[in-house]
């Protein structure tokens, strides 16, 4: 049931990404169309041409905004897809471990049955009802732990003891706590994604970004150190992969950080291209 839901989600994400590629191509065509019209538009000489030129510029700006919104949306989809892949990989590893455990238990039971059958076939009984094995019977030293039975009941027959299923009691309070914890983690991930888009736009606009200053601002507004740390990791990873930016880290504390509980170095991201 769980893997069926994951398969359905993967199909939906695949169709969404395919739609994203198609939309990107169509939006680029629209932007190129308006751009070429603006390039070929002559200098306005009267009020009517000025209005047409301004309307063309407005259409071009609207197309660019739609393109940025679509890119941000599919970046969020990629982020969620990465999370889904990590969770699927973890579930697959757990399932493989469970299969190995069942396989080992089954092998042990089969070998014990074979050993018991072989021992009973080779055994003989004396007049005193004592089980005896042949002198040439192969004997192995097994690790044992000596213990003492206070009272051992007598069984008329031997067989494999069946495992009883113990019903698990539903702890409503614990379930609610876990659900709240999951909701908090999801909200934290959404806040990180939202702030990542906002600060990436700030970096694009201002060409330089002082992360040390904004780190304590985020810490104060969100009241969650994990959000600030995750956002910092995503921003510096983005800047490190992008040749347009360079990272400047000075191994010294700023005046602001000396008054805080969390201390970080002076770190900046600036655009070089």
Tab-separated table of C-alpha atoms in Angstrom:
chain	number	residue	atom	x	y	z
A	1	UNK	CA	0.000	0.000	0.000
A	2	UNK	CA	2.818	2.438	0.935
A	3	UNK	CA	4.909	1.641	-2.133
A	4	UNK	CA	1.831	1.900	-4.341
A	5	UNK	CA	1.252	5.450	-3.051
A	6	UNK	CA	4.931	6.311	-3.627
A	7	UNK	CA	4.680	4.947	-7.187
A	8	UNK	CA	1.598	7.060	-7.837
A	9	UNK	CA	3.337	10.150	-6.464
A	10	UNK	CA	6.395	9.501	-8.637
A	11	UNK	CA	4.176	9.296	-11.715
A	12	UNK	CA	2.537	12.611	-10.804
A	13	UNK	CA	5.933	14.261	-10.272
A	14	UNK	CA	7.174	12.856	-13.599
A	15	UNK	CA	4.219	14.373	-15.438
A	16	UNK	CA	4.717	17.652	-13.523
A	17	UNK	CA	8.392	17.876	-14.516
A	18	UNK	CA	7.502	17.044	-18.114
A	19	UNK	CA	4.930	19.844	-17.996
A	20	UNK	CA	7.608	22.124	-16.554
A	21	UNK	CA	9.915	21.533	-19.530
A	22	UNK	CA	7.074	22.270	-21.947
A	23	UNK	CA	6.064	25.420	-20.055
A	24	UNK	CA	9.648	26.675	-19.942
A	25	UNK	CA	9.969	26.365	-23.712
A	26	UNK	CA	6.622	28.072	-24.338
A	27	UNK	CA	7.354	30.910	-21.908
A	28	UNK	CA	10.797	31.457	-23.462
A	29	UNK	CA	9.134	31.715	-26.861
A	30	UNK	CA	6.688	34.315	-25.504
A	31	UNK	CA	9.508	36.328	-23.908
A	32	UNK	CA	11.551	36.195	-27.124
A	33	UNK	CA	8.476	37.346	-29.058
A	34	UNK	CA	7.989	40.454	-26.887
A	35	UNK	CA	11.731	41.120	-26.756
A	36	UNK	CA	12.054	41.137	-30.559
A	37	UNK	CA	8.976	43.361	-30.837
A	38	UNK	CA	10.529	45.851	-28.401
A	39	UNK	CA	13.844	45.738	-30.285
A	40	UNK	CA	12.144	46.358	-33.604
A	41	UNK	CA	9.796	49.048	-32.245
A	42	UNK	CA	10.782	52.495	-33.474
A	43	UNK	CA	11.181	55.453	-31.157
A	44	UNK	CA	7.686	56.728	-30.173
A	45	UNK	CA	6.862	59.950	-31.956
A	46	UNK	CA	3.320	60.571	-30.710
A	47	UNK	CA	1.074	59.711	-27.773
A	48	UNK	CA	-0.493	56.689	-29.486
A	49	UNK	CA	2.899	55.106	-30.210
A	50	UNK	CA	4.047	55.914	-26.655
A	51	UNK	CA	1.015	54.062	-25.215
A	52	UNK	CA	1.649	51.080	-27.512
A	53	UNK	CA	5.329	51.014	-26.476
A	54	UNK	CA	4.464	51.135	-22.752
A	55	UNK	CA	1.891	48.358	-23.207
A	56	UNK	CA	4.529	46.250	-24.963
A	57	UNK	CA	6.965	46.827	-22.100
A	58	UNK	CA	4.267	45.882	-19.576
A	59	UNK	CA	3.525	42.656	-21.483
A	60	UNK	CA	7.226	41.831	-21.574
A	61	UNK	CA	7.604	42.443	-17.800
A	62	UNK	CA	4.543	40.298	-17.096
A	63	UNK	CA	5.988	37.438	-19.191
A	64	UNK	CA	9.308	37.665	-17.305
A	65	UNK	CA	7.452	37.583	-13.954
A	66	UNK	CA	5.484	34.494	-15.047
A	67	UNK	CA	8.752	32.827	-16.061
A	68	UNK	CA	10.302	33.512	-12.624
A	69	UNK	CA	7.195	32.206	-10.832
A	70	UNK	CA	7.256	29.006	-12.912
A	71	UNK	CA	10.978	28.513	-12.218
A	72	UNK	CA	10.419	28.963	-8.453
A	73	UNK	CA	7.524	26.501	-8.518
A	74	UNK	CA	9.502	23.771	-10.242
A	75	UNK	CA	12.484	24.413	-7.981
A	76	UNK	CA	10.159	23.587	-5.078
A	77	UNK	CA	9.065	20.447	-6.941
A	78	UNK	CA	12.707	19.403	-7.365
A	79	UNK	CA	13.302	20.015	-3.664
A	80	UNK	CA	10.312	17.858	-2.695
A	81	UNK	CA	11.396	15.175	-5.194
A	82	UNK	CA	14.794	14.995	-3.548
A	83	UNK	CA	13.135	14.495	-0.169
A	84	UNK	CA	10.884	11.763	-1.600
A	85	UNK	CA	13.876	9.975	-3.124
A	86	UNK	CA	15.761	10.069	0.193
A	87	UNK	CA	12.774	8.651	2.064
A	88	UNK	CA	12.214	5.953	-0.576
A	89	UNK	CA	15.861	4.936	-0.345
A	90	UNK	CA	15.622	4.723	3.437
A	91	UNK	CA	12.436	2.617	3.216
A	92	UNK	CA	14.081	0.337	0.650
A	93	UNK	CA	17.062	-0.247	2.963
A	94	UNK	CA	14.770	-1.017	5.881
A	95	UNK	CA	12.783	-3.469	3.759
A	96	UNK	CA	15.978	-5.202	2.634
A	97	UNK	CA	17.097	-5.574	6.260
A	98	UNK	CA	13.711	-7.025	7.173
A	99	UNK	CA	13.913	-9.530	4.317
A	100	UNK	CA	17.396	-10.589	5.427
A	101	UNK	CA	16.157	-11.121	8.985
A	102	UNK	CA	13.258	-13.293	7.813
A	103	UNK	CA	15.601	-15.247	5.544
A	104	UNK	CA	18.064	-15.866	8.402
A	105	UNK	CA	15.300	-17.009	10.768
A	106	UNK	CA	13.932	-19.388	8.131
A	107	UNK	CA	17.407	-20.837	7.491
A	108	UNK	CA	17.971	-21.401	11.204
A	109	UNK	CA	14.644	-23.227	11.555
A	110	UNK	CA	15.359	-25.450	8.556
A	111	UNK	CA	18.830	-26.349	9.841
A	112	UNK	CA	17.470	-27.085	13.319
A	113	UNK	CA	14.846	-29.409	11.828
A	114	UNK	CA	17.528	-31.217	9.816
A	115	UNK	CA	19.764	-31.556	12.869
A	116	UNK	CA	16.928	-32.886	15.027
A	117	UNK	CA	15.827	-35.356	12.336
A	118	UNK	CA	19.373	-36.626	11.787
A	119	UNK	CA	19.980	-36.974	15.535
A	120	UNK	CA	16.739	-38.920	16.075
A	121	UNK	CA	17.562	-41.228	13.146
A	122	UNK	CA	20.978	-42.036	14.600
A	123	UNK	CA	19.835	-42.379	18.230
A	124	UNK	CA	18.937	-45.604	19.991
A	125	UNK	CA	17.305	-46.386	23.302
A	126	UNK	CA	18.573	-48.537	26.149
A	127	UNK	CA	16.561	-50.462	28.692
A	128	UNK	CA	16.673	-47.525	31.061
A	129	UNK	CA	15.026	-45.248	28.454
A	130	UNK	CA	18.208	-43.294	28.000
A	131	UNK	CA	18.882	-41.900	24.578
A	132	UNK	CA	22.223	-43.072	23.188
A	133	UNK	CA	24.106	-41.993	20.095
A	134	UNK	CA	26.645	-44.127	18.200
A	135	UNK	CA	30.284	-43.784	19.146
A	136	UNK	CA	31.157	-42.456	15.663
A	137	UNK	CA	28.405	-39.835	15.775
A	138	UNK	CA	30.030	-36.473	14.911
A	139	UNK	CA	30.090	-34.271	17.960
A	140	UNK	CA	30.708	-30.551	18.043
A	141	UNK	CA	31.296	-28.284	20.971
A	142	UNK	CA	28.540	-25.699	21.195
A	143	UNK	CA	28.529	-22.571	23.366
A	144	UNK	CA	26.097	-23.109	26.189
A	145	UNK	CA	24.849	-21.258	29.222
A	146	UNK	CA	24.033	-23.383	32.226
A	147	UNK	CA	20.739	-22.665	33.892
A	148	UNK	CA	18.378	-24.412	36.249
A	149	UNK	CA	14.684	-25.157	35.844
A	150	UNK	CA	12.660	-24.827	39.015
A	151	UNK	CA	9.719	-26.682	37.532
A	152	UNK	CA	9.551	-28.197	34.067
A	153	UNK	CA	6.094	-29.235	32.797
A	154	UNK	CA	5.729	-32.480	30.868
A	155	UNK	CA	4.633	-32.336	27.251
A	156	UNK	CA	3.090	-35.286	25.451
A	157	UNK	CA	4.178	-34.038	22.054
A	158	UNK	CA	6.759	-31.703	20.629
A	159	UNK	CA	6.300	-29.185	17.915
A	160	UNK	CA	7.077	-25.668	16.778
A	161	UNK	CA	5.729	-23.102	19.149
A	162	UNK	CA	3.442	-20.676	17.375
A	163	UNK	CA	4.050	-16.996	17.826
A	164	UNK	CA	1.104	-15.068	19.163
A	165	UNK	CA	0.307	-11.631	17.840
A	166	UNK	CA	0.137	-9.099	20.628
A	167	UNK	CA	-2.196	-6.227	19.727
A	168	UNK	CA	-0.562	-2.829	19.982
A	169	UNK	CA	-2.422	-0.323	22.093
A	170	UNK	CA	-3.058	3.016	20.411
A	171	UNK	CA	-1.449	5.813	22.374
A	172	UNK	CA	-3.426	8.871	21.314
A	173	UNK	CA	-1.225	11.333	23.193
A	174	UNK	CA	1.994	9.924	21.704
A	175	UNK	CA	0.462	9.832	18.208
A	176	UNK	CA	-0.582	13.483	18.527
A	177	UNK	CA	2.932	14.462	19.632
A	178	UNK	CA	4.485	12.664	16.673
A	179	UNK	CA	1.986	14.246	14.286
A	180	UNK	CA	2.758	17.701	15.666
A	181	UNK	CA	6.458	16.978	15.272
A	182	UNK	CA	5.974	15.993	11.617
A	183	UNK	CA	3.868	19.098	10.952
A	184	UNK	CA	6.557	21.257	12.547
A	185	UNK	CA	9.255	19.690	10.354
A	186	UNK	CA	7.171	20.214	7.219
A	187	UNK	CA	6.471	23.845	8.171
A	188	UNK	CA	10.187	24.356	8.792
A	189	UNK	CA	11.042	22.976	5.331
A	190	UNK	CA	8.456	25.240	3.686
A	191	UNK	CA	9.845	28.272	5.548
A	192	UNK	CA	13.382	27.411	4.416
A	193	UNK	CA	12.243	27.118	0.790
A	194	UNK	CA	10.349	30.426	1.011
A	195	UNK	CA	13.263	32.297	2.600
A	196	UNK	CA	15.684	30.778	0.075
A	197	UNK	CA	13.678	32.317	-2.772
A	198	UNK	CA	13.461	35.675	-1.010
A	199	UNK	CA	17.169	35.952	-0.204
A	200	UNK	CA	18.190	34.677	-3.627
A	201	UNK	CA	16.147	37.546	-5.091
A	202	UNK	CA	17.901	39.973	-2.705
A	203	UNK	CA	21.266	38.640	-3.847
A	204	UNK	CA	20.282	39.064	-7.509
A	205	UNK	CA	19.160	42.637	-6.882
A	206	UNK	CA	21.861	43.957	-4.531
A	207	UNK	CA	24.801	41.936	-6.018
A	208	UNK	CA	26.203	41.418	-2.491
A	209	UNK	CA	24.786	39.609	0.521
A	210	UNK	CA	26.062	39.811	4.114
A	211	UNK	CA	24.896	36.496	5.541
A	212	UNK	CA	26.151	37.215	9.072
A	213	UNK	CA	23.808	40.189	9.417
A	214	UNK	CA	20.817	38.383	7.933
A	215	UNK	CA	21.495	35.214	9.957
A	216	UNK	CA	20.641	36.906	13.248
A	217	UNK	CA	17.702	38.663	11.629
A	218	UNK	CA	16.271	35.299	10.530
A	219	UNK	CA	17.042	33.825	13.935
A	220	UNK	CA	15.097	36.597	15.628
A	221	UNK	CA	12.105	36.538	13.259
A	222	UNK	CA	11.687	32.756	12.954
A	223	UNK	CA	12.828	31.872	16.501
A	224	UNK	CA	14.275	28.631	15.099
A	225	UNK	CA	18.016	28.054	14.732
A	226	UNK	CA	17.515	25.101	12.376
A	227	UNK	CA	15.771	27.339	9.816
A	228	UNK	CA	18.633	29.841	9.864
A	229	UNK	CA	21.289	27.119	9.601
A	230	UNK	CA	19.484	25.224	6.813
A	231	UNK	CA	18.942	28.442	4.860
A	232	UNK	CA	22.623	29.331	5.189
A	233	UNK	CA	23.652	25.902	3.962
A	234	UNK	CA	21.340	26.147	0.913
A	235	UNK	CA	22.497	29.682	0.030
A	236	UNK	CA	26.212	28.898	0.208
A	237	UNK	CA	25.714	25.649	-1.680
A	238	UNK	CA	23.855	27.587	-4.401
A	239	UNK	CA	26.615	30.233	-4.575
A	240	UNK	CA	29.334	27.577	-4.630
A	241	UNK	CA	27.748	25.824	-7.628
A	242	UNK	CA	27.132	29.077	-9.522
A	243	UNK	CA	30.228	30.626	-11.210
A	244	UNK	CA	28.562	34.054	-11.096
A	245	UNK	CA	29.186	34.323	-7.346
A	246	UNK	CA	32.119	34.152	-4.987
A	247	UNK	CA	32.092	33.377	-1.257
A	248	UNK	CA	34.078	35.488	1.209
A	249	UNK	CA	34.540	33.926	4.668
A	250	UNK	CA	36.680	35.684	7.246
A	251	UNK	CA	37.543	33.660	10.331
A	252	UNK	CA	36.681	36.386	12.787
A	253	UNK	CA	33.544	37.260	14.716
A	254	UNK	CA	31.492	40.336	13.989
A	255	UNK	CA	30.446	42.810	16.690
A	256	UNK	CA	26.859	41.571	16.447
A	257	UNK	CA	27.702	37.894	16.961
A	258	UNK	CA	29.672	38.455	20.181
A	259	UNK	CA	26.412	39.358	21.945
A	260	UNK	CA	24.522	36.283	20.716
A	261	UNK	CA	24.290	32.677	21.902
A	262	UNK	CA	25.253	31.349	18.447
A	263	UNK	CA	28.574	32.609	17.056
A	264	UNK	CA	29.383	32.619	13.335
A	265	UNK	CA	32.189	34.042	11.221
A	266	UNK	CA	31.890	36.998	8.863
A	267	UNK	CA	30.482	35.515	5.667
A	268	UNK	CA	29.477	37.266	2.458
A	269	UNK	CA	28.320	36.313	-1.017
A	270	UNK	CA	28.958	38.687	-3.888
A	271	UNK	CA	28.263	38.613	-7.605
A	272	UNK	CA	31.357	38.785	-9.841
A	273	UNK	CA	29.785	38.326	-13.288
